[in-house]
Amino acid sequence: MINIKKVKENVVSAIIGQNIYWYPKLESTNDLAMDLARKGAPEGTIIGADYQVKGKGRLNRTWFSPAGENLLLSVILRPSRSIEISQKIVLAVSGIIICSLNDYIEEHEKGKVSFEVKWPNDILFDGKKIAGILTQSILTGKKIEALVVGIGININTPLKKFPDELKNKATSLSQILGGVNVDIDDILIHLINNLEKKYIKLERTNYSGVVDEWKKNCRSIGADIVIESPKTGKIKAVFEDVAEDGFLIYRINTNDKRKLVSGSLDYL
Ligand code: BT5
């Protein structure tokens, strides 16, 4: 169970984490956060859980996490923008997660670990997923009333506990650091502090520089990929770039460049 008192004592924030609600068990932190956001919960409210009965990924996928081992939370943001900004927020949050993991690693003198981002919402280590982000929004027309940013980070789950289909695709911070037990509270404290700093800056600077920052952690521009989306189905392509709005640009052949707004990619 997260030590909320310790977390509150160590966060330096005016917005993020002013209200933290943590539960032993929830269906999904995103579902409750969406409910509370609809009822007017203030910006920065965090909903967390030790266990989710129905942890959600994108596109009706599921998020796996045994009880008490990992970080599962949703943050309610209320950026004064239209929905187009949400992909940039996802890219920015990827960087914030990496920064928070690195802060922990540095603090515990565990050497240098190199994380990588995968469009649109994954954080990987050595090609394996350590964290994912799921955003959901409440809109008036195109204007965002609330954006719920759901974050799942594998902290202490050992490789053997992942289901077979994830064993070659997932990892956790503990696994990366050689099996040590990682203090989940400490990661949460870094995450809240980094979210606070970065979100305030992003709102002030009109989200400039987000895509360039994200690209610094991306090693797959130019790679052969397979993209999959409801609109296109599965197609082979080249990962050309990420556009200024945060969406993926892929190339089918020399003169045919297209934008992927909603979908996934796999490396070939
Ligand atoms: C995501 O979706 O990566 C978004 C995950 C967001 C989870 C958080 S937890 C707190 C909050 N509340 C929720 O209910 N959800 C959010 P997507 O890109 O669709 O990836 C999902 C896919 O990742 C699955 O289909 C699996 O293949 C894989 N996967 C599931 N659990 C995983 C895990 N723990 N580690 C790595 N990969 C996983």
Short mmCIF file of C-alpha atoms and ligand atoms in Angstrom, two decimals:
data_model
loop_
_atom_site.label_atom_id
_atom_site.label_comp_id
_atom_site.label_asym_id
_atom_site.label_seq_id
_atom_site.Cartn_x
_atom_site.Cartn_y
_atom_site.Cartn_z
CA MET A 1 0.00 0.00 0.00
CA ILE A 2 1.26 3.45 -0.90
CA ASN A 3 2.26 5.57 2.07
CA ILE A 4 0.19 8.65 1.25
CA LYS A 5 1.50 10.59 4.26
CA LYS A 6 5.10 10.12 3.09
CA VAL A 7 4.14 11.04 -0.48
CA LYS A 8 2.33 14.22 0.59
CA GLU A 9 5.24 15.27 2.79
CA ASN A 10 7.64 14.95 -0.09
CA VAL A 11 5.79 16.51 -2.99
CA VAL A 12 6.38 20.13 -3.79
CA SER A 13 3.29 21.00 -5.71
CA ALA A 14 0.56 23.55 -6.07
CA ILE A 15 -1.51 21.57 -8.59
CA ILE A 16 -0.59 17.93 -9.12
CA GLY A 17 -1.35 15.70 -6.15
CA GLN A 18 -3.10 18.30 -4.00
CA ASN A 19 -5.79 15.64 -3.69
CA ILE A 20 -4.69 12.02 -3.72
CA TYR A 21 -7.21 9.20 -3.37
CA TRP A 22 -5.61 5.77 -3.12
CA TYR A 23 -7.52 2.48 -2.99
CA PRO A 24 -6.50 -1.15 -2.32
CA LYS A 25 -8.68 -2.23 -5.25
CA LEU A 26 -10.55 -0.49 -8.08
CA GLU A 27 -12.03 -1.55 -11.40
CA SER A 28 -9.79 1.00 -13.16
CA THR A 29 -8.25 4.22 -11.86
CA ASN A 30 -9.19 5.87 -15.17
CA ASP A 31 -12.88 5.01 -14.71
CA LEU A 32 -13.05 6.56 -11.26
CA ALA A 33 -10.99 9.57 -12.36
CA MET A 34 -13.40 10.13 -15.29
CA ASP A 35 -16.35 9.96 -12.86
CA LEU A 36 -14.76 12.43 -10.47
CA ALA A 37 -13.71 14.71 -13.32
CA ARG A 38 -17.32 14.81 -14.53
CA LYS A 39 -18.38 15.77 -11.01
CA GLY A 40 -15.92 18.69 -11.02
CA ALA A 41 -12.85 17.30 -9.22
CA PRO A 42 -10.10 19.91 -9.33
CA GLU A 43 -7.14 19.79 -11.68
CA GLY A 44 -4.27 17.73 -10.30
CA THR A 45 -6.46 15.21 -8.46
CA ILE A 46 -4.80 11.78 -8.42
CA ILE A 47 -6.63 8.47 -8.21
CA GLY A 48 -4.44 5.46 -7.52
CA ALA A 49 -4.90 1.79 -6.76
CA ASP A 50 -2.80 -1.12 -5.57
CA TYR A 51 -4.83 -3.41 -7.79
CA GLN A 52 -7.18 -2.98 -10.75
CA VAL A 53 -9.82 -5.56 -11.53
CA LYS A 54 -10.16 -4.21 -15.07
CA GLY A 55 -6.96 -2.28 -15.79
CA LYS A 56 -7.40 -0.74 -19.21
CA GLY A 57 -5.08 -0.26 -22.16
CA ARG A 58 -6.03 1.57 -25.36
CA LEU A 59 -8.52 0.19 -27.85
CA ASN A 60 -10.18 -2.16 -25.33
CA ARG A 61 -6.93 -3.85 -24.38
CA THR A 62 -6.14 -4.81 -20.79
CA TRP A 63 -3.36 -3.70 -18.45
CA PHE A 64 -1.85 -6.44 -16.32
CA SER A 65 -0.61 -5.79 -12.81
CA PRO A 66 -0.51 -8.07 -9.75
CA ALA A 67 -1.67 -6.41 -6.48
CA GLY A 68 0.69 -4.02 -4.72
CA GLU A 69 3.67 -4.43 -7.04
CA ASN A 70 3.38 -1.54 -9.44
CA LEU A 71 2.28 2.03 -9.94
CA LEU A 72 -1.27 2.45 -11.25
CA LEU A 73 -2.70 5.94 -11.23
CA SER A 74 -4.71 8.53 -13.10
CA VAL A 75 -4.24 12.27 -12.97
CA ILE A 76 -6.99 14.73 -13.81
CA LEU A 77 -5.73 17.64 -15.91
CA ARG A 78 -7.76 20.56 -17.15
CA PRO A 79 -5.60 22.16 -19.83
CA SER A 80 -7.31 25.19 -21.34
CA ARG A 81 -6.94 23.81 -24.87
CA SER A 82 -8.69 21.85 -27.54
CA ILE A 83 -8.46 18.09 -27.92
CA GLU A 84 -5.63 18.24 -30.49
CA ILE A 85 -3.22 18.88 -27.62
CA SER A 86 -3.83 15.48 -26.04
CA GLN A 87 -1.28 13.56 -28.14
CA LYS A 88 1.38 16.10 -27.23
CA ILE A 89 0.49 15.65 -23.56
CA VAL A 90 0.97 11.88 -23.96
CA LEU A 91 4.40 12.45 -25.50
CA ALA A 92 5.31 14.88 -22.72
CA VAL A 93 4.15 12.43 -20.03
CA SER A 94 6.36 9.71 -21.57
CA GLY A 95 9.35 11.99 -20.95
CA ILE A 96 8.17 12.75 -17.42
CA ILE A 97 7.94 9.02 -16.62
CA ILE A 98 11.46 8.43 -17.96
CA CYS A 99 12.75 11.38 -15.97
CA SER A 100 11.14 10.05 -12.77
CA LEU A 101 12.58 6.56 -13.22
CA ASN A 102 15.99 8.09 -13.87
CA ASP A 103 15.70 10.29 -10.76
CA TYR A 104 15.10 7.18 -8.68
CA ILE A 105 17.97 5.29 -10.34
CA GLU A 106 20.35 8.21 -9.83
CA GLU A 107 19.27 8.69 -6.21
CA HIS A 108 20.02 5.03 -5.50
CA GLU A 109 23.29 5.07 -7.48
CA LYS A 110 22.21 2.25 -9.73
CA GLY A 111 24.22 3.37 -12.76
CA LYS A 112 22.85 4.59 -16.05
CA VAL A 113 19.72 3.04 -17.57
CA SER A 114 18.59 4.00 -21.03
CA PHE A 115 14.85 4.08 -21.62
CA GLU A 116 13.24 4.53 -24.99
CA VAL A 117 9.86 5.74 -26.21
CA LYS A 118 7.66 4.00 -28.73
CA TRP A 119 4.89 5.93 -30.47
CA PRO A 120 2.25 6.66 -29.32
CA ASN A 121 2.34 5.84 -25.61
CA ASP A 122 4.94 3.27 -24.59
CA ILE A 123 8.12 3.41 -22.57
CA LEU A 124 10.54 0.60 -23.24
CA PHE A 125 13.79 -0.75 -21.89
CA ASP A 126 15.77 -3.01 -24.20
CA GLY A 127 12.71 -3.32 -26.44
CA LYS A 128 10.43 -4.36 -23.56
CA LYS A 129 7.57 -2.29 -22.24
CA ILE A 130 7.90 -0.91 -18.74
CA ALA A 131 5.12 1.70 -18.83
CA GLY A 132 2.06 2.76 -20.78
CA ILE A 133 -0.23 5.78 -20.82
CA LEU A 134 -3.97 5.91 -21.46
CA THR A 135 -5.67 9.28 -21.86
CA GLN A 136 -9.42 9.83 -21.85
CA SER A 137 -11.15 13.15 -22.23
CA ILE A 138 -14.31 15.02 -21.36
CA LEU A 139 -15.05 17.59 -24.05
CA THR A 140 -17.39 20.45 -24.84
CA GLY A 141 -17.18 20.50 -28.61
CA LYS A 142 -13.42 20.34 -29.12
CA LYS A 143 -12.57 22.10 -25.88
CA ILE A 144 -11.10 19.91 -23.14
CA GLU A 145 -13.03 20.05 -19.88
CA ALA A 146 -10.87 17.33 -18.38
CA LEU A 147 -8.12 15.04 -19.57
CA VAL A 148 -7.56 11.94 -17.50
CA VAL A 149 -3.99 10.71 -17.88
CA GLY A 150 -3.73 7.08 -16.78
CA ILE A 151 -0.23 5.83 -16.06
CA GLY A 152 0.84 2.25 -15.47
CA ILE A 153 4.49 1.60 -14.56
CA ASN A 154 5.86 -1.86 -13.86
CA ILE A 155 7.90 -1.43 -10.72
CA ASN A 156 8.36 -4.69 -8.81
CA THR A 157 6.77 -7.47 -10.87
CA PRO A 158 9.37 -10.19 -11.51
CA LEU A 159 9.58 -11.55 -15.05
CA LYS A 160 8.21 -14.95 -14.04
CA LYS A 161 4.94 -13.40 -12.87
CA PHE A 162 4.05 -11.84 -16.24
CA PRO A 163 1.61 -13.94 -18.27
CA ASP A 164 3.21 -15.94 -21.10
CA GLU A 165 2.16 -13.52 -23.81
CA LEU A 166 3.99 -10.67 -22.02
CA LYS A 167 7.14 -12.51 -20.91
CA ASN A 168 9.12 -11.41 -23.97
CA LYS A 169 7.45 -8.03 -24.24
CA ALA A 170 7.36 -6.58 -20.71
CA THR A 171 9.79 -5.68 -17.97
CA SER A 172 9.82 -3.88 -14.63
CA LEU A 173 12.19 -1.49 -12.91
CA SER A 174 13.10 -4.12 -10.33
CA GLN A 175 13.94 -6.55 -13.12
CA ILE A 176 16.14 -3.96 -14.83
CA LEU A 177 17.98 -3.24 -11.57
CA GLY A 178 18.76 -6.91 -10.98
CA GLY A 179 15.83 -7.97 -8.80
CA VAL A 180 16.04 -5.34 -6.03
CA ASN A 181 12.84 -4.25 -4.29
CA VAL A 182 11.98 -0.76 -5.51
CA ASP A 183 10.20 1.73 -3.24
CA ILE A 184 6.99 2.57 -5.12
CA ASP A 185 6.37 5.66 -2.94
CA ASP A 186 9.66 7.16 -4.07
CA ILE A 187 8.79 6.72 -7.74
CA LEU A 188 5.38 8.32 -7.13
CA ILE A 189 7.00 11.31 -5.39
CA HIS A 190 9.35 11.88 -8.34
CA LEU A 191 6.49 11.44 -10.77
CA ILE A 192 4.26 14.02 -9.06
CA ASN A 193 7.09 16.53 -8.69
CA ASN A 194 8.15 16.15 -12.32
CA LEU A 195 4.56 16.33 -13.57
CA GLU A 196 4.02 19.52 -11.63
CA LYS A 197 7.16 21.22 -12.93
CA LYS A 198 6.69 20.13 -16.52
CA TYR A 199 2.92 20.68 -16.81
CA ILE A 200 3.14 24.25 -15.54
CA LYS A 201 5.93 24.92 -18.03
CA LEU A 202 4.03 23.33 -20.91
CA GLU A 203 0.92 25.40 -20.26
CA ARG A 204 3.06 28.54 -20.10
CA THR A 205 5.07 27.79 -23.24
CA ASN A 206 2.19 26.56 -25.38
CA TYR A 207 3.61 23.02 -25.50
CA SER A 208 6.52 24.04 -27.67
CA GLY A 209 9.45 21.64 -27.89
CA VAL A 210 7.43 18.58 -26.80
CA VAL A 211 7.96 16.62 -30.01
CA ASP A 212 11.69 17.42 -30.18
CA GLU A 213 12.13 16.33 -26.55
CA TRP A 214 10.25 13.11 -27.26
CA LYS A 215 12.39 12.37 -30.31
CA LYS A 216 15.52 12.45 -28.13
CA ASN A 217 14.25 9.26 -26.48
CA CYS A 218 13.12 7.65 -29.75
CA ARG A 219 15.45 5.37 -31.65
CA SER A 220 13.12 4.16 -34.34
CA ILE A 221 12.79 7.02 -36.78
CA GLY A 222 13.63 5.55 -40.18
CA ALA A 223 12.80 2.00 -39.03
CA ASP A 224 10.66 -0.48 -40.94
CA ILE A 225 7.36 -0.86 -39.14
CA VAL A 226 3.94 -2.40 -39.39
CA ILE A 227 1.19 0.00 -38.51
CA GLU A 228 -2.25 -1.03 -37.48
CA SER A 229 -5.26 1.22 -37.23
CA PRO A 230 -9.02 0.86 -37.54
CA LYS A 231 -8.81 2.88 -40.76
CA THR A 232 -5.89 1.16 -42.49
CA GLY A 233 -5.76 -2.34 -41.03
CA LYS A 234 -2.18 -3.69 -40.95
CA ILE A 235 0.32 -2.23 -43.41
CA LYS A 236 4.08 -2.24 -43.80
CA ALA A 237 5.67 1.19 -43.80
CA VAL A 238 8.68 3.25 -42.81
CA PHE A 239 8.58 5.37 -39.64
CA GLU A 240 9.28 8.73 -41.24
CA ASP A 241 8.84 11.21 -38.39
CA VAL A 242 6.56 12.56 -35.69
CA ALA A 243 4.73 15.70 -36.76
CA GLU A 244 4.55 18.89 -34.71
CA ASP A 245 1.08 17.87 -33.46
CA GLY A 246 2.48 14.59 -32.06
CA PHE A 247 1.08 12.25 -34.68
CA LEU A 248 3.12 9.69 -36.58
CA ILE A 249 4.17 10.23 -40.17
CA TYR A 250 4.78 7.01 -42.09
CA ARG A 251 5.84 6.34 -45.63
CA ILE A 252 4.44 3.57 -47.80
CA ASN A 253 6.74 4.32 -50.73
CA THR A 254 8.95 7.20 -51.82
CA ASN A 255 6.17 9.63 -52.55
CA ASP A 256 3.42 8.43 -50.31
CA LYS A 257 3.61 9.90 -46.81
CA ARG A 258 0.66 9.65 -44.45
CA LYS A 259 -0.27 10.56 -40.92
CA LEU A 260 -1.35 8.06 -38.27
CA VAL A 261 -3.66 9.63 -35.70
CA SER A 262 -4.98 6.58 -33.89
CA GLY A 263 -3.32 3.19 -33.97
CA SER A 264 -0.27 1.18 -33.00
CA LEU A 265 3.00 0.18 -34.54
CA ASP A 266 5.33 -2.77 -34.37
CA TYR A 267 8.93 -2.87 -35.46
CA LEU A 268 9.91 -5.33 -38.15
C1 BT5 B 1 -1.33 1.14 -22.67
O1 BT5 B 1 -2.21 0.65 -23.58
O2 BT5 B 1 -0.15 0.94 -22.67
C2 BT5 B 1 -1.98 1.99 -21.59
C3 BT5 B 1 -1.80 1.40 -20.23
C4 BT5 B 1 -2.37 2.29 -19.17
C5 BT5 B 1 -2.51 1.58 -17.87
C6 BT5 B 1 -2.92 2.53 -16.76
S1 BT5 B 1 -2.86 1.79 -15.21
C7 BT5 B 1 -3.66 3.13 -14.49
C8 BT5 B 1 -4.71 3.59 -15.48
N1 BT5 B 1 -5.97 2.90 -15.25
C9 BT5 B 1 -6.27 2.06 -16.25
O3 BT5 B 1 -7.28 1.31 -16.27
N2 BT5 B 1 -5.32 2.13 -17.20
C10 BT5 B 1 -4.32 3.12 -16.88
P1 BT5 B 1 -1.81 -0.11 -24.93
O4 BT5 B 1 -0.83 0.70 -25.71
O5 BT5 B 1 -3.09 -0.45 -25.56
O6 BT5 B 1 -1.06 -1.38 -24.44
C11 BT5 B 1 -1.77 -2.47 -23.90
C12 BT5 B 1 -1.00 -3.72 -24.25
O7 BT5 B 1 0.24 -3.75 -23.50
C13 BT5 B 1 -1.71 -5.00 -23.89
O8 BT5 B 1 -2.54 -5.44 -24.94
C14 BT5 B 1 -0.56 -5.97 -23.63
O9 BT5 B 1 -0.06 -6.50 -24.85
C15 BT5 B 1 0.51 -5.06 -23.07
N3 BT5 B 1 0.51 -5.05 -21.59
C16 BT5 B 1 -0.52 -5.24 -20.74
N4 BT5 B 1 -0.10 -5.11 -19.47
C17 BT5 B 1 1.22 -4.82 -19.53
C18 BT5 B 1 2.22 -4.57 -18.56
N5 BT5 B 1 1.95 -4.54 -17.26
N6 BT5 B 1 3.46 -4.32 -18.99
C19 BT5 B 1 3.77 -4.29 -20.30
N7 BT5 B 1 2.89 -4.54 -21.27
C20 BT5 B 1 1.62 -4.79 -20.89
#
